[in-house]
PDB file of C-alpha atoms in Angstrom:
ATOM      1  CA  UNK A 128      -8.712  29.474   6.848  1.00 39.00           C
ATOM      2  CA  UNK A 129      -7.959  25.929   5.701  1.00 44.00           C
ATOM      3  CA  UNK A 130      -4.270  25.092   4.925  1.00 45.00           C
ATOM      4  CA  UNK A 131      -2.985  26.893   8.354  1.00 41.00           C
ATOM      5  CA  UNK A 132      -1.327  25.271  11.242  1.00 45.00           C
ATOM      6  CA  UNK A 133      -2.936  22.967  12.960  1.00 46.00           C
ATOM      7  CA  UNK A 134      -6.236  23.471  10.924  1.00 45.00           C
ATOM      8  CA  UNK A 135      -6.371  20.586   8.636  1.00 48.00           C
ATOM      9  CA  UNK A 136      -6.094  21.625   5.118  1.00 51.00           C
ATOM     10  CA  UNK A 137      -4.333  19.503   2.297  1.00 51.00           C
ATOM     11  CA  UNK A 138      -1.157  21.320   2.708  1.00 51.00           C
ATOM     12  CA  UNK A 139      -1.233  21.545   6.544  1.00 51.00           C
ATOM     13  CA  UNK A 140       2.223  22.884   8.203  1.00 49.00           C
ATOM     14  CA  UNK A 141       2.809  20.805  11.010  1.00 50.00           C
ATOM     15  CA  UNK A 142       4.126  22.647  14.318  1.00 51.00           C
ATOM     16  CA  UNK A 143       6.373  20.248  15.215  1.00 64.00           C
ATOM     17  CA  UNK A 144       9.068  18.769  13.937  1.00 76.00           C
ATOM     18  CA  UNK A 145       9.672  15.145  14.682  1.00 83.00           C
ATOM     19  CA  UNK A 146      12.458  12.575  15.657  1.00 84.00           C
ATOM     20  CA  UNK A 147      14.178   9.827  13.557  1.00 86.00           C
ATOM     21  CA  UNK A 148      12.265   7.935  16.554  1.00 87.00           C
ATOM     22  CA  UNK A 149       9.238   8.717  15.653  1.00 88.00           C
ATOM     23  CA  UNK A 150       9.550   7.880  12.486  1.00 89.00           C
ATOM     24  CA  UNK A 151      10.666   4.768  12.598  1.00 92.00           C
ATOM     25  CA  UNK A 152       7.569   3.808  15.199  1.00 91.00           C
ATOM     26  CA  UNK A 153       4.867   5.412  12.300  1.00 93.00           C
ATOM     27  CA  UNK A 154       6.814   3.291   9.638  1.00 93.00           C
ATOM     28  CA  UNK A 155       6.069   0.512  12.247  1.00 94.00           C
ATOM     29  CA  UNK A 156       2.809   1.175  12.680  1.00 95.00           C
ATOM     30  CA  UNK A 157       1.573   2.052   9.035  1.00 95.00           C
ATOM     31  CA  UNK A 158       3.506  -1.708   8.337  1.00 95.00           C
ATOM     32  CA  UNK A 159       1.111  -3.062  10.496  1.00 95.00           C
ATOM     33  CA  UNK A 160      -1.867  -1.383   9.495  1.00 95.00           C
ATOM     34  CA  UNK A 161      -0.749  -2.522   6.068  1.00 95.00           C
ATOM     35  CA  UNK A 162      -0.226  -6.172   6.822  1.00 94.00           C
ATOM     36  CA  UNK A 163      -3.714  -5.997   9.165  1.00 94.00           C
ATOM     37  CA  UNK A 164      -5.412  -4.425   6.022  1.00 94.00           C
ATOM     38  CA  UNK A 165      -4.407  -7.137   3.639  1.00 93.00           C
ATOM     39  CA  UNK A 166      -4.745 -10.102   6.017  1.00 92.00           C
ATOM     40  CA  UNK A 167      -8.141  -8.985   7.092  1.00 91.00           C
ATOM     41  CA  UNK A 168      -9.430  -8.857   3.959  1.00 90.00           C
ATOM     42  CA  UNK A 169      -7.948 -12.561   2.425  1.00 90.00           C
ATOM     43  CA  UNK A 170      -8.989 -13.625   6.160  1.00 89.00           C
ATOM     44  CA  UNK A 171     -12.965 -12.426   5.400  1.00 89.00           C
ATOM     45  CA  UNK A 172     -12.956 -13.980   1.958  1.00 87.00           C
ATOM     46  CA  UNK A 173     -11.038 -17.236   3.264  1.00 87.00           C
ATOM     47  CA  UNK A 174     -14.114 -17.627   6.057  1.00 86.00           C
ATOM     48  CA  UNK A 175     -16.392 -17.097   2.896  1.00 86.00           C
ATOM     49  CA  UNK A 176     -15.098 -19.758   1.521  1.00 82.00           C
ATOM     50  CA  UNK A 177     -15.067 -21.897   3.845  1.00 83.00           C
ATOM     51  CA  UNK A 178     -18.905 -22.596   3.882  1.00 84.00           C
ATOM     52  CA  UNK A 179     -17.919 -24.375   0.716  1.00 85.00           C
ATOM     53  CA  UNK A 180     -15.209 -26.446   1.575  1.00 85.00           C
ATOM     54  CA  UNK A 181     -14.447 -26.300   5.414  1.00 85.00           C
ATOM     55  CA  UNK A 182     -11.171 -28.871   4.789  1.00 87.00           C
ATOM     56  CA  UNK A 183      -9.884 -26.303   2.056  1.00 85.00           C
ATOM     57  CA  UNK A 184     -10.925 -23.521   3.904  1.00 83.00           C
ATOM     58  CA  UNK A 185      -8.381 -24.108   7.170  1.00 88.00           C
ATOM     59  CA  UNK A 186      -5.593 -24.721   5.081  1.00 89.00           C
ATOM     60  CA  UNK A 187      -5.828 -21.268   3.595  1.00 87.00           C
ATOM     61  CA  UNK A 188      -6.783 -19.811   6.416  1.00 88.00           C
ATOM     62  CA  UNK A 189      -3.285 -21.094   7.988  1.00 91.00           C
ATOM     63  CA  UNK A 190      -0.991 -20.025   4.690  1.00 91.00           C
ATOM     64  CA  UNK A 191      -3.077 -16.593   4.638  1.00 90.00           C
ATOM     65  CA  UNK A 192      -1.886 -16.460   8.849  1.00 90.00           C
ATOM     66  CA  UNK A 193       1.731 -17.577   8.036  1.00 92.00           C
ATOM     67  CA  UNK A 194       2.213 -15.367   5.574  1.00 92.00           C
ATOM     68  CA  UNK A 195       1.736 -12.293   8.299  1.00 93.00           C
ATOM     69  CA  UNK A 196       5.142 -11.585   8.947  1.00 94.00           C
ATOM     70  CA  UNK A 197       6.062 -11.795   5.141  1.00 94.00           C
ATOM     71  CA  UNK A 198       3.690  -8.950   4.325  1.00 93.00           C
ATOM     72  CA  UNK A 199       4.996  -6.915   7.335  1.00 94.00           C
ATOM     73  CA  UNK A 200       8.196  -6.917   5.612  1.00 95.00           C
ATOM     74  CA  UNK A 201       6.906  -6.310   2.104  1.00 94.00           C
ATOM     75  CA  UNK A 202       5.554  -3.050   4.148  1.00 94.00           C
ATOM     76  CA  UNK A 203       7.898  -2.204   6.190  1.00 94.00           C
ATOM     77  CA  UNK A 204      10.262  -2.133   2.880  1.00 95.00           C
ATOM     78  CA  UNK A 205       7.956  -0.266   1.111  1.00 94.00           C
ATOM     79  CA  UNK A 206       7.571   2.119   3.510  1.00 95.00           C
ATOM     80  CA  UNK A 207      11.347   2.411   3.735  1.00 94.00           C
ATOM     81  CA  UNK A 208      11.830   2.986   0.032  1.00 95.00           C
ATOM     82  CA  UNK A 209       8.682   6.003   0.671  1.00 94.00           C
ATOM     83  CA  UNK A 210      11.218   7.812   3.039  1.00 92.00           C
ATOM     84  CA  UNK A 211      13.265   9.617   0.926  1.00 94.00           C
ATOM     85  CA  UNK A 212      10.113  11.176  -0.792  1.00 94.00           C
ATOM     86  CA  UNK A 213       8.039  11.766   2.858  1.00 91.00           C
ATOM     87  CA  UNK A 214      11.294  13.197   4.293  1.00 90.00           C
ATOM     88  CA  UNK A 215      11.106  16.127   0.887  1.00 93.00           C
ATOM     89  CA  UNK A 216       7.770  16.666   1.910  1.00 91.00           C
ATOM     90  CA  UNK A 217       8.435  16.913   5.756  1.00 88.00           C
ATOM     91  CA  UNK A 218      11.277  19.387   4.261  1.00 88.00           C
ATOM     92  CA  UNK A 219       8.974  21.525   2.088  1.00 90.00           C
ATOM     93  CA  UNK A 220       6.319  21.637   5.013  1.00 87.00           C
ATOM     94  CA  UNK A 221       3.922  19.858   3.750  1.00 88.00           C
ATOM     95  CA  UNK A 222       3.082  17.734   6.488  1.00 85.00           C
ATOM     96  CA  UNK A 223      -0.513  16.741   6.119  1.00 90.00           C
ATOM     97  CA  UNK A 224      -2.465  13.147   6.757  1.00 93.00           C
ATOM     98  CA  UNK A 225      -3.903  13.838   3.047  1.00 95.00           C
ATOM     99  CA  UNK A 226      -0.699  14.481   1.504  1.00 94.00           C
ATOM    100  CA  UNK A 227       0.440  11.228   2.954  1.00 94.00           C
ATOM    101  CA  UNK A 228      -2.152   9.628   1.818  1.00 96.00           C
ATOM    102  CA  UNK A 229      -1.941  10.435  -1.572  1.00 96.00           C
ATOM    103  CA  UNK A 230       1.604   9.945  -1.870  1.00 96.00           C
ATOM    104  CA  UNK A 231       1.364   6.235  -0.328  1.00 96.00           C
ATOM    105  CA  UNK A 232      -1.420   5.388  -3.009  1.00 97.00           C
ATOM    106  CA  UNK A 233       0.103   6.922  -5.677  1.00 97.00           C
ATOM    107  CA  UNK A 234       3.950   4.849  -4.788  1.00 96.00           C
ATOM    108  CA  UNK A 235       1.821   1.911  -4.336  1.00 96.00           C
ATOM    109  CA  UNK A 236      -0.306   2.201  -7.704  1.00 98.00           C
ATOM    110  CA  UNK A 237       3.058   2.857  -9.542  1.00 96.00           C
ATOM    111  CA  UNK A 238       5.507  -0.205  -7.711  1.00 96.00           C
ATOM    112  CA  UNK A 239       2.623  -2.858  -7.427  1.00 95.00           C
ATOM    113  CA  UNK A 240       1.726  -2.224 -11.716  1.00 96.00           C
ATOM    114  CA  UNK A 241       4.934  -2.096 -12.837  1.00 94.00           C
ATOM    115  CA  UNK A 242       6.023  -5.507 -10.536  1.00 93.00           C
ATOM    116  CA  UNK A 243       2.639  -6.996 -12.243  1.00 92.00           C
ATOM    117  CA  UNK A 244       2.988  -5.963 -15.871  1.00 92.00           C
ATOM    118  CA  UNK A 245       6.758  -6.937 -15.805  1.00 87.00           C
ATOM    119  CA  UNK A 246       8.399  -3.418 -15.838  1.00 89.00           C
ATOM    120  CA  UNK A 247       5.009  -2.070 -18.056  1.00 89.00           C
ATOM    121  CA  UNK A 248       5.765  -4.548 -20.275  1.00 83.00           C
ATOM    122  CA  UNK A 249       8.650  -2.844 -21.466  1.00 87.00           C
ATOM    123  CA  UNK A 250      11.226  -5.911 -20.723  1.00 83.00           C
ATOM    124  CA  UNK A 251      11.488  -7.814 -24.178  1.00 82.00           C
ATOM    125  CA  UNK A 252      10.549 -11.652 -23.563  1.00 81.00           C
ATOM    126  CA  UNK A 253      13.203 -13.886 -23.966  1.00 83.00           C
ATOM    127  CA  UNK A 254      13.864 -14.869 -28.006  1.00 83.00           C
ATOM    128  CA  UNK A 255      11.281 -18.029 -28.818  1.00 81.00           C
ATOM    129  CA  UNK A 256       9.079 -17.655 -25.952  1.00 82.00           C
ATOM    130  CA  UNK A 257       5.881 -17.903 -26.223  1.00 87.00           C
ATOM    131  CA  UNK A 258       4.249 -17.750 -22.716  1.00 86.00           C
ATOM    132  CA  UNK A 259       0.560 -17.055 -22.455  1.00 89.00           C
ATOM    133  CA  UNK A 260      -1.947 -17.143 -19.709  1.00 90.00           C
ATOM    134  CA  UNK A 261      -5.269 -16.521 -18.889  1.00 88.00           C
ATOM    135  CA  UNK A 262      -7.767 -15.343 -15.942  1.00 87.00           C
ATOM    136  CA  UNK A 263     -11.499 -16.349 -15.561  1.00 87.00           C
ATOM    137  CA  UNK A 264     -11.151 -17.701 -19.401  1.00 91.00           C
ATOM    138  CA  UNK A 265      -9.977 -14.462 -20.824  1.00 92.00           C
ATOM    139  CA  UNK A 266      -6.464 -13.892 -21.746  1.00 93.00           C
ATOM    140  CA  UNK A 267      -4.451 -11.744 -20.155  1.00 91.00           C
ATOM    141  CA  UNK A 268      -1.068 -12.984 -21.875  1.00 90.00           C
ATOM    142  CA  UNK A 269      -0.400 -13.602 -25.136  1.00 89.00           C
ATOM    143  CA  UNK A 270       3.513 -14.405 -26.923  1.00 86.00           C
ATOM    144  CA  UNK A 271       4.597 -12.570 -23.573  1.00 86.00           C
ATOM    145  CA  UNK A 272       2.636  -9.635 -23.659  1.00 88.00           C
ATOM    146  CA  UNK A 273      -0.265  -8.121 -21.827  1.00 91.00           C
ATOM    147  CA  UNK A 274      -3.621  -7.987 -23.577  1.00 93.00           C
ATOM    148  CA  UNK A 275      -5.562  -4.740 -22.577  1.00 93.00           C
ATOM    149  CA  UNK A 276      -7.299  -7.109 -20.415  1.00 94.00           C
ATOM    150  CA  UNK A 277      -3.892  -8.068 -18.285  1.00 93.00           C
ATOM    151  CA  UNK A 278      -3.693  -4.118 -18.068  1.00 95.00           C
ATOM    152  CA  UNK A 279      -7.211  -4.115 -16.389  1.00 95.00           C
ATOM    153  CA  UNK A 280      -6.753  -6.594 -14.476  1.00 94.00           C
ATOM    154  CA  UNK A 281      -2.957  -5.244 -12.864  1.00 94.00           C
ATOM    155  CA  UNK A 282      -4.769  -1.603 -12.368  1.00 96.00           C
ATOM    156  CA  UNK A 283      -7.423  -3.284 -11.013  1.00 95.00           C
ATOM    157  CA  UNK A 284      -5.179  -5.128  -8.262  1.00 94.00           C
ATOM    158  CA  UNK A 285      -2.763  -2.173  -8.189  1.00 96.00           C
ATOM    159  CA  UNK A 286      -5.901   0.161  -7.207  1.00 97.00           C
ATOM    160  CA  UNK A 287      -7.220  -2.106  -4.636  1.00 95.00           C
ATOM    161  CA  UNK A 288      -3.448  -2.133  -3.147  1.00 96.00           C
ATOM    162  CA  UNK A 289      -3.314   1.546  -3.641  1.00 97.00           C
ATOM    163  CA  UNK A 290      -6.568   2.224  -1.844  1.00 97.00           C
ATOM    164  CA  UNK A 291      -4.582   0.266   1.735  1.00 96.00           C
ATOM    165  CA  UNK A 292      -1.688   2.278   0.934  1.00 97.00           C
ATOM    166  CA  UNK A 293      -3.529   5.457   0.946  1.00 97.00           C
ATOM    167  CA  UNK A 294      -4.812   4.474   4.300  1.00 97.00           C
ATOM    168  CA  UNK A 295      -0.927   3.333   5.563  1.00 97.00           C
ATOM    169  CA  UNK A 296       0.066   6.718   4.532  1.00 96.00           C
ATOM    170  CA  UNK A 297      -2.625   8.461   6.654  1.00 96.00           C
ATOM    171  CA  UNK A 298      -1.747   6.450   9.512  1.00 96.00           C
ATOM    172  CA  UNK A 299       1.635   7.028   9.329  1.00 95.00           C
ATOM    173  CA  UNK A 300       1.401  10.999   8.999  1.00 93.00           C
ATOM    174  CA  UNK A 301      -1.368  10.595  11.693  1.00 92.00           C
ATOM    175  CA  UNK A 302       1.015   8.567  14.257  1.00 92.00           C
ATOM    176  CA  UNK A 303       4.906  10.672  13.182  1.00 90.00           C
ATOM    177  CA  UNK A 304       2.725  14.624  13.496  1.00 88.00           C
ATOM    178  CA  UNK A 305       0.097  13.475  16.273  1.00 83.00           C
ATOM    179  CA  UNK A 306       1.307  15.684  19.554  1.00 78.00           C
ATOM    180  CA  UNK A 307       2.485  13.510  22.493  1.00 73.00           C
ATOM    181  CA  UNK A 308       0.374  11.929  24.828  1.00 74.00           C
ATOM    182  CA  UNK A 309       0.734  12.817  28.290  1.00 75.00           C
ATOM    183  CA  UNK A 310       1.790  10.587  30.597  1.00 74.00           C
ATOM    184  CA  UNK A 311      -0.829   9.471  33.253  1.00 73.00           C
ATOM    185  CA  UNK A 312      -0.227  10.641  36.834  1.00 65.00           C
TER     186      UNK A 312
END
C-alpha cells in the first residue's frame, strides 16, 4: 500500500530519524545541487552564445564562474530559512522526497516573486517617482508599478527557479533519509 514505510508514497514515514549532522551535510549538498543547477544552465546558454561573439562570450563565461560561490550562499541561506518548516514536517512524519520537493518549489516560487515584484508590489514608490522599464520592448514598469506583463514575466522566472528548487528539495530529503552506506571492508 503506498504511503507506508519505506514504500514511497507522498506522505512516506521515514524509519529513521536523523542527526543535526546529517542535516547540515543534505543542506550542503542540495546548496550545491542548487548552485550546479543554475550555473549549468547560464554556463549552456553562455557557450550558445559564444558562437556569436567568442570575445563576449569568455567574459561571461568567467562572471557566470565567479559568481559560483555567491549562489552557494544564496542556497545555502535559503535552505537555512526552509529549516524551520522541513524540521515541522520531519516532526509530523512526513518525511518524503516528494514532500520535499514540493515544499522547496513552493518557498522558492513565493521568496524569488515577491524579491522580483518588490514585496508584490505592495511597497508604495517613493512620492514623485516615476520609474519605468521595459523587457524585449514591452513594458513591464510603469510610474513604479508592474504591468500584468512584469507579473508574467517574475512568475515566469520565479517558476523556472521553483522548478531547481523542487529538485534541491528532493535531493536534500534524498541525502538527510537515505540509510547509511556501509563502509567497505
Amino acid at each position: 500500500m503506498r504511503g507506508e514505510a519505506g514504500r514511497g508514497g507522498w506522505g512516506q514515514r521515514a524509519r529513521r530519524n536523523i542527526t543535526p549532522a546529517q542535516a547540515v551535510i543534505a543542506m550542503a549538498v542540495g546548496a550545491g545541487w542548487g548552485a550546479g543547477l543554475i550555473h549549468g544552465g547560464l554556463i549552456v546558454v553562455v557557450l550558445f552564445l559564444m558562437v556569436s561573439d567568442p570575445v563576449l562570450g569568455i567574459i561571461n563565461l568567467l562572471l557566470v564562474t565567479a559568481s559560483i560561490p555567491l549562489s552557494l550562499a544564496v542556497w545555502g541561506v535559503g535552505l537555512v530559512l526552509a529549516t524551520p518548516g522541513w524540521f515541522l514536517l520531519h516532526r509530523l512524519g512526513v518525511r518524503s522526497r516528494f514532500v520535499a520537493a514540493v515544499y522547496g518549489a513552493t518557498l522558492a516560487f513565493a521568496a524569488v516573486l515577491g524579491v522580483l515584484t518588490g514585496g508584490f508590489d505592495l511597497i508604495p514608490p517613493e512620492p514623485g517617482s516615476s520609474y519605468s522599464a521595459s523587457a524585449y520592448g514591452i513594458p513591464t514598469v510603469i510610474d513604479d508599478r508592474l504591468t500584468p506583463y512584469g507579473w508574467f514575466d517574475a512568475a515566469r522566472t520565479s517558476s523556472v527557479i521553483a522548478l531547481v528548487a523542487a529538485i534541491v528539495g528532493w535531493v536534500v530529503a534524498h541525502v538527510a533519509y537515505s540509510p547509511p552506506k556501509e563502509p567497505a571492508a
